[in-house]
Amino acid sequence: MKLRKVTAASAAVLALAVTATACGSDDKDSSSSGGDKKITIGIKFDQPGIGQKTPQGYSGFDVDVATYIAKQLGYKADQIEWKESKSADRETMLQRGDVKFIAASYSITPERQEKVDFAGPYLLAHQDVLVRADDNSIKSPSDLNSKKLCSVTGSTSAQNVKDKLAPKANLLKYPTYSACLTGLQNKAIDGLTTDDSILAGYAAQASFKGKFKLAGFKMTNENYGIGVKKGSDLKAKINTALEKMVSDGAWEKAVTANFGPANYKNEPAPKIGDIKK
């Protein structure tokens, strides 16, 4: 009887140990087969130069940043599972735990900080205007008066220009940025406005090389951060990774590779926690 009781107690201790192991570090994911580490990261799938899914894989500045961070957290590139993070879904995805972190042209704002935490910022972008390379008539935001300015459905960027800088601008709604670029190339519109990093990414595509230029207006400050679940200890670890990425030159290399063809004049890498108003 004593032997049976000891065996039962030992089994209970073993079960508790297995349970504790299964509930281990929040920073390491396990796949359902084989126990290999995996990490799920949210990015954009449809923004060239930022985050894009192609037949060849995933590319863009945010993809490079996220891959670097994952490596610093102990994951190889083939252990990353990319998940599309549309703008309207990002906070919910983090709150539900669908992803470990999100790198998706994710501007840090007070409203978003109430719902999620941000590491970074890792890039300071600005609202700007993309025009044709041979168009020298738009030298300031006020020159957009009476010009045809592309407004992507669901975006407020063009409306902000009209409300604050060029009240006589003629807004034309297009379904996508790619459609705006085609309209800009065909002279159906005169300008496209959103974050300069996004504009540079589109303009840097091989099919558009040399056809467009950034006006350089810097109308707003957009502090891109890495979104994590509220209270997650990943924030500090990601900040450390971002600082290393800047110091070892990988950050500048990623900027040049993804935005360079559009002559994007990027801001220096921002200091962690330095959010420009």
Short mmCIF file of C-alpha atoms in Angstrom, two decimals:
data_model
loop_
_atom_site.label_atom_id
_atom_site.label_comp_id
_atom_site.label_asym_id
_atom_site.label_seq_id
_atom_site.Cartn_x
_atom_site.Cartn_y
_atom_site.Cartn_z
CA MET A 1 0.00 0.00 0.00
CA LYS A 2 2.82 2.38 0.85
CA LEU A 3 4.49 1.72 -2.52
CA ARG A 4 1.24 2.47 -4.33
CA LYS A 5 0.80 5.79 -2.48
CA VAL A 6 4.37 6.86 -3.24
CA THR A 7 3.90 6.00 -6.90
CA ALA A 8 0.70 8.03 -7.09
CA ALA A 9 2.36 11.01 -5.46
CA SER A 10 5.31 10.79 -7.84
CA ALA A 11 2.93 10.70 -10.78
CA ALA A 12 1.20 13.84 -9.51
CA VAL A 13 4.52 15.67 -9.19
CA LEU A 14 5.51 14.58 -12.70
CA ALA A 15 2.20 15.81 -14.10
CA LEU A 16 2.69 19.21 -12.47
CA ALA A 17 6.20 19.45 -13.90
CA VAL A 18 4.96 18.68 -17.41
CA THR A 19 2.21 21.27 -17.05
CA ALA A 20 4.69 23.91 -15.88
CA THR A 21 6.97 23.16 -18.83
CA ALA A 22 4.08 23.47 -21.28
CA CYS A 23 3.23 26.90 -19.86
CA GLY A 24 6.79 28.20 -20.28
CA SER A 25 8.16 31.37 -21.83
CA ASP A 26 5.67 33.67 -23.52
CA ASP A 27 8.38 34.64 -26.01
CA LYS A 28 8.76 31.23 -27.68
CA ASP A 29 6.06 29.60 -29.75
CA SER A 30 5.84 25.91 -30.55
CA SER A 31 4.30 24.49 -33.67
CA SER A 32 1.70 21.75 -33.38
CA SER A 33 4.03 19.19 -34.95
CA GLY A 34 7.52 18.29 -33.85
CA GLY A 35 7.75 21.01 -31.18
CA ASP A 36 9.90 23.28 -33.37
CA LYS A 37 9.94 26.92 -32.31
CA LYS A 38 7.78 29.24 -34.33
CA ILE A 39 6.92 32.91 -34.03
CA THR A 40 3.97 34.58 -35.73
CA ILE A 41 4.54 38.17 -36.86
CA GLY A 42 2.05 40.60 -38.37
CA ILE A 43 2.99 42.61 -41.47
CA LYS A 44 1.30 44.26 -44.42
CA PHE A 45 0.96 42.03 -47.48
CA ASP A 46 0.19 44.76 -50.02
CA GLN A 47 2.66 47.61 -49.50
CA PRO A 48 5.71 47.41 -51.79
CA GLY A 49 8.86 48.51 -49.99
CA ILE A 50 7.14 48.15 -46.60
CA GLY A 51 5.57 44.71 -46.45
CA GLN A 52 4.56 42.71 -49.50
CA LYS A 53 3.69 39.10 -50.21
CA THR A 54 4.97 37.95 -53.61
CA PRO A 55 5.33 34.58 -55.37
CA GLN A 56 8.97 34.68 -54.25
CA GLY A 57 8.13 35.27 -50.58
CA TYR A 58 7.92 38.35 -48.37
CA SER A 59 9.83 41.60 -48.80
CA GLY A 60 9.99 45.18 -47.55
CA PHE A 61 11.53 47.33 -44.85
CA ASP A 62 9.14 46.11 -42.15
CA VAL A 63 9.88 42.52 -43.15
CA ASP A 64 13.62 43.17 -42.79
CA VAL A 65 13.12 44.83 -39.40
CA ALA A 66 10.84 42.06 -38.15
CA THR A 67 13.24 39.34 -39.37
CA TYR A 68 16.13 41.03 -37.56
CA ILE A 69 14.10 41.30 -34.34
CA ALA A 70 13.05 37.65 -34.57
CA LYS A 71 16.69 36.62 -34.94
CA GLN A 72 17.60 38.56 -31.81
CA LEU A 73 14.77 36.77 -30.00
CA GLY A 74 16.22 33.41 -31.02
CA TYR A 75 14.32 32.55 -34.20
CA LYS A 76 15.66 31.76 -37.65
CA ALA A 77 13.99 33.12 -40.77
CA ASP A 78 12.34 29.76 -41.52
CA GLN A 79 10.75 29.75 -38.06
CA ILE A 80 8.73 32.89 -38.80
CA GLU A 81 5.08 32.61 -39.75
CA TRP A 82 3.91 35.82 -41.43
CA LYS A 83 0.33 36.93 -40.88
CA GLU A 84 -1.43 39.73 -42.76
CA SER A 85 -2.22 42.64 -40.46
CA LYS A 86 -4.66 45.06 -42.04
CA SER A 87 -4.78 48.49 -40.45
CA ALA A 88 -8.23 48.06 -38.91
CA ASP A 89 -7.34 44.66 -37.39
CA ARG A 90 -3.99 45.34 -35.72
CA GLU A 91 -5.07 46.09 -32.14
CA THR A 92 -7.49 43.16 -32.09
CA MET A 93 -4.85 40.76 -33.42
CA LEU A 94 -2.46 41.73 -30.63
CA GLN A 95 -5.11 41.57 -27.93
CA ARG A 96 -6.23 38.10 -29.05
CA GLY A 97 -2.66 36.83 -29.29
CA ASP A 98 -2.92 36.06 -33.01
CA VAL A 99 0.62 37.44 -33.43
CA LYS A 100 3.58 38.06 -31.14
CA PHE A 101 4.26 41.48 -32.60
CA ILE A 102 3.28 43.65 -35.54
CA ALA A 103 5.55 45.61 -37.88
CA ALA A 104 3.19 47.15 -40.42
CA SER A 105 3.73 50.91 -40.98
CA TYR A 106 2.11 51.13 -37.54
CA SER A 107 2.13 54.76 -36.40
CA ILE A 108 2.27 55.30 -32.64
CA THR A 109 -0.72 57.35 -31.46
CA PRO A 110 -2.19 58.03 -27.99
CA GLU A 111 -5.40 56.25 -28.99
CA ARG A 112 -3.54 53.10 -29.99
CA GLN A 113 -1.32 53.23 -26.91
CA GLU A 114 -4.43 52.80 -24.77
CA LYS A 115 -4.96 49.37 -26.34
CA VAL A 116 -1.45 48.04 -27.11
CA ASP A 117 2.19 48.77 -26.28
CA PHE A 118 4.80 49.93 -28.78
CA ALA A 119 8.51 49.28 -29.03
CA GLY A 120 10.48 51.89 -30.93
CA PRO A 121 9.91 54.05 -32.84
CA TYR A 122 12.11 52.53 -35.55
CA LEU A 123 11.27 54.91 -38.42
CA LEU A 124 10.11 58.53 -38.60
CA ALA A 125 7.99 59.01 -41.70
CA HIS A 126 6.04 62.05 -42.88
CA GLN A 127 2.94 62.63 -44.95
CA ASP A 128 4.14 63.73 -48.36
CA VAL A 129 3.01 63.96 -51.98
CA LEU A 130 4.24 61.85 -54.89
CA VAL A 131 4.29 63.61 -58.26
CA ARG A 132 5.59 62.84 -61.74
CA ALA A 133 9.34 63.20 -62.08
CA ASP A 134 8.97 65.81 -64.84
CA ASP A 135 6.36 67.90 -62.98
CA ASN A 136 7.94 71.04 -61.49
CA SER A 137 4.66 72.87 -60.86
CA ILE A 138 4.13 71.51 -57.33
CA LYS A 139 6.74 73.07 -55.07
CA SER A 140 4.66 73.57 -51.91
CA PRO A 141 1.39 72.13 -50.53
CA SER A 142 -0.49 75.25 -51.63
CA ASP A 143 0.41 74.42 -55.24
CA LEU A 144 -2.03 71.51 -54.94
CA ASN A 145 -4.91 73.98 -55.22
CA SER A 146 -6.82 73.18 -58.43
CA LYS A 147 -4.71 70.05 -58.84
CA LYS A 148 -6.14 66.54 -58.97
CA LEU A 149 -5.08 64.77 -55.79
CA CYS A 150 -5.55 61.03 -55.40
CA SER A 151 -7.58 59.88 -52.42
CA VAL A 152 -7.47 56.16 -51.67
CA THR A 153 -10.79 54.87 -50.42
CA GLY A 154 -10.70 54.76 -46.61
CA SER A 155 -7.69 57.07 -46.29
CA THR A 156 -7.86 60.51 -44.68
CA SER A 157 -4.51 61.77 -46.02
CA ALA A 158 -5.84 63.62 -49.07
CA GLN A 159 -8.74 65.09 -47.11
CA ASN A 160 -6.26 66.41 -44.53
CA VAL A 161 -4.41 68.25 -47.30
CA LYS A 162 -7.63 69.73 -48.61
CA ASP A 163 -8.85 70.76 -45.15
CA LYS A 164 -5.60 72.32 -43.93
CA LEU A 165 -3.31 73.21 -46.84
CA ALA A 166 -5.00 73.29 -50.24
CA PRO A 167 -8.76 73.90 -49.93
CA LYS A 168 -9.22 74.04 -53.70
CA ALA A 169 -7.58 70.69 -54.39
CA ASN A 170 -9.72 68.36 -56.45
CA LEU A 171 -9.91 65.00 -54.67
CA LEU A 172 -10.38 61.90 -56.82
CA LYS A 173 -11.07 58.57 -55.11
CA TYR A 174 -9.23 55.46 -56.30
CA PRO A 175 -9.54 51.97 -54.78
CA THR A 176 -5.81 51.33 -54.26
CA TYR A 177 -2.45 53.07 -54.26
CA SER A 178 -1.49 51.10 -57.36
CA ALA A 179 -4.50 52.54 -59.17
CA CYS A 180 -3.42 56.01 -58.07
CA LEU A 181 0.05 55.43 -59.46
CA THR A 182 -1.36 54.39 -62.81
CA GLY A 183 -3.52 57.53 -62.82
CA LEU A 184 -0.48 59.63 -61.92
CA GLN A 185 1.54 58.07 -64.72
CA ASN A 186 -1.27 58.67 -67.22
CA LYS A 187 -1.75 62.27 -66.02
CA ALA A 188 -5.30 61.56 -64.87
CA ILE A 189 -4.18 62.87 -61.47
CA ASP A 190 -1.41 65.24 -60.40
CA GLY A 191 -0.42 63.87 -57.02
CA LEU A 192 -0.80 61.02 -54.53
CA THR A 193 -0.48 61.62 -50.80
CA THR A 194 0.20 59.31 -47.84
CA ASP A 195 3.29 58.48 -45.72
CA ASP A 196 6.51 59.20 -47.61
CA SER A 197 7.85 55.73 -46.80
CA ILE A 198 4.82 54.10 -48.41
CA LEU A 199 5.08 56.39 -51.44
CA ALA A 200 8.78 55.60 -51.77
CA GLY A 201 8.07 51.89 -51.61
CA TYR A 202 5.60 52.07 -54.46
CA ALA A 203 7.75 54.39 -56.56
CA ALA A 204 10.76 52.12 -56.06
CA GLN A 205 9.11 49.28 -57.99
CA ALA A 206 10.99 48.37 -61.15
CA SER A 207 8.03 49.22 -63.38
CA PHE A 208 7.92 52.78 -62.02
CA LYS A 209 11.64 53.48 -61.71
CA GLY A 210 12.47 57.10 -62.55
CA LYS A 211 8.85 58.08 -63.24
CA PHE A 212 7.94 59.68 -59.90
CA LYS A 213 9.49 61.80 -57.17
CA LEU A 214 8.65 62.78 -53.62
CA ALA A 215 7.82 66.46 -53.16
CA GLY A 216 9.47 66.49 -49.72
CA PHE A 217 6.77 68.46 -47.87
CA LYS A 218 6.92 66.56 -44.53
CA MET A 219 3.38 67.58 -43.58
CA THR A 220 3.09 65.31 -40.52
CA ASN A 221 5.24 63.13 -38.28
CA GLU A 222 4.48 59.40 -38.39
CA ASN A 223 6.39 57.46 -35.73
CA TYR A 224 6.42 53.79 -36.78
CA GLY A 225 6.47 51.40 -33.83
CA ILE A 226 6.43 47.66 -33.24
CA GLY A 227 3.08 46.75 -31.72
CA VAL A 228 2.97 44.21 -28.88
CA LYS A 229 0.29 43.03 -26.49
CA LYS A 230 -0.33 45.39 -23.58
CA GLY A 231 2.04 44.59 -20.71
CA SER A 232 4.21 42.19 -22.74
CA ASP A 233 7.87 41.89 -21.75
CA LEU A 234 8.65 41.68 -25.47
CA LYS A 235 8.64 45.49 -25.64
CA ALA A 236 11.98 45.80 -23.83
CA LYS A 237 13.53 42.92 -25.78
CA ILE A 238 12.45 44.39 -29.11
CA ASN A 239 13.81 47.82 -28.14
CA THR A 240 17.18 46.20 -27.45
CA ALA A 241 17.05 44.48 -30.85
CA LEU A 242 16.20 47.75 -32.62
CA GLU A 243 19.11 49.55 -30.96
CA LYS A 244 21.45 46.79 -32.13
CA MET A 245 20.04 46.93 -35.66
CA VAL A 246 20.91 50.63 -35.84
CA SER A 247 24.35 50.28 -34.28
CA ASP A 248 25.51 47.43 -36.54
CA GLY A 249 24.38 49.16 -39.75
CA ALA A 250 21.59 46.72 -40.64
CA TRP A 251 18.92 49.41 -40.27
CA GLU A 252 20.54 51.77 -42.78
CA LYS A 253 21.13 48.87 -45.16
CA ALA A 254 17.43 47.96 -45.04
CA VAL A 255 16.38 51.57 -45.71
CA THR A 256 18.64 51.81 -48.74
CA ALA A 257 17.57 48.45 -50.14
CA ASN A 258 13.83 49.11 -49.88
CA PHE A 259 13.49 52.86 -50.47
CA GLY A 260 16.68 53.88 -52.24
CA PRO A 261 15.43 53.62 -55.85
CA ALA A 262 12.85 56.37 -55.12
CA ASN A 263 15.53 58.76 -53.75
CA TYR A 264 13.83 58.63 -50.35
CA LYS A 265 15.55 61.08 -48.02
CA ASN A 266 14.94 59.26 -44.78
CA GLU A 267 15.27 60.73 -41.32
CA PRO A 268 18.07 59.33 -39.13
CA ALA A 269 17.05 56.32 -37.06
CA PRO A 270 14.97 57.65 -34.15
CA LYS A 271 15.99 57.04 -30.56
CA ILE A 272 13.89 54.55 -28.66
CA GLY A 273 11.00 56.32 -26.95
CA ASP A 274 11.53 59.59 -28.84
CA ILE A 275 8.12 60.18 -30.40
CA LYS A 276 7.98 63.31 -32.53
CA LYS A 277 4.74 65.28 -32.31
#
